Amino acid sequence: MQCAELVSYLSDYIDNNLSEELTREAQEHLATCQNCHIVLDSTQRTILLYRQRGQRAGLSPRRHESLFNQLAETLASRPAEPNCE
Ligand SMILES: [Zn+2]
């Protein structure tokens, strides 16, 4: 699994909506990719915050877009991760 793929599955991963196979692939990727770990962390915090406010917890397309941007920035500001593909 690649970073962009992981990010696109992220909200489903957090909600446990992925198939067993995809969940395993996501976990394997997260275990080796620090960048996606950071993105997962901040996404989980955001979703938690929404839920505490009683708002809809899903990620809007706009939120997805900003996640991709955040990931791109994170990747650009760090040395390449050899395991991150
Ligand atoms: Zn990654």
XYZ file of C-alpha atoms and ligand atoms in Angstrom:
86
model
C 0.000 0.000 0.000
C 1.188 3.527 -0.751
C 0.759 6.701 1.272
C -1.886 8.218 -1.007
C -3.874 4.993 -0.844
C -3.605 4.878 2.917
C -4.874 8.433 3.216
C -7.837 7.707 0.966
C -8.796 4.767 3.212
C -8.066 6.604 6.426
C -11.588 7.549 7.532
C -12.857 4.043 6.794
C -9.886 2.593 8.624
C -10.642 4.688 11.702
C -14.295 3.617 11.554
C -13.366 -0.041 10.990
C -15.205 -0.072 7.674
C -12.400 -1.672 5.686
C -12.248 -5.307 4.682
C -9.917 -7.507 6.715
C -7.411 -7.500 3.899
C -7.329 -3.721 3.563
C -7.190 -3.287 7.331
C -4.161 -5.553 7.440
C -2.488 -3.687 4.597
C -3.196 -0.373 6.284
C -1.768 -1.640 9.579
C 1.326 -2.937 7.835
C 1.830 0.390 6.143
C 1.259 2.347 9.348
C 3.774 0.157 11.174
C 6.520 1.164 8.763
C 5.531 4.680 7.706
C 6.010 7.427 10.279
C 4.431 10.023 8.000
C 1.128 8.199 7.724
C 1.212 7.546 11.446
C 1.284 11.304 12.030
C -1.563 11.841 9.582
C -3.592 9.066 11.211
C -3.017 10.592 14.629
C -4.175 14.056 13.644
C -7.151 12.661 11.724
C -8.249 10.593 14.699
C -8.000 13.630 16.930
C -10.063 15.675 14.479
C -12.777 13.025 14.215
C -12.864 12.654 17.998
C -13.301 16.384 18.328
C -16.222 16.376 15.887
C -17.862 13.552 17.786
C -17.481 15.330 21.108
C -19.314 18.272 19.561
C -22.031 15.954 18.295
C -21.245 16.652 14.675
C -21.116 14.252 11.790
C -17.837 12.377 12.076
C -17.129 11.524 8.463
C -14.531 13.262 6.380
C -15.844 15.671 3.792
C -14.166 15.832 0.377
C -12.721 19.161 1.472
C -11.259 17.559 4.599
C -9.846 14.754 2.481
C -8.198 17.295 0.245
C -6.590 19.067 3.189
C -5.375 15.700 4.514
C -3.682 15.009 1.200
C -2.099 18.435 1.326
C -0.955 17.867 4.881
C 0.551 14.535 3.899
C 2.300 16.068 0.910
C 3.772 18.758 3.141
C 4.857 16.201 5.717
C 6.494 14.096 3.029
C 8.200 17.114 1.498
C 9.638 18.257 4.810
C 11.108 14.877 5.747
C 13.729 12.651 4.221
C 12.236 9.902 2.097
C 11.153 6.846 4.054
C 12.630 3.762 2.432
C 9.691 1.628 3.576
C 7.064 4.040 2.494
C 5.749 2.377 -0.626
Zn 2.841 6.226 4.224
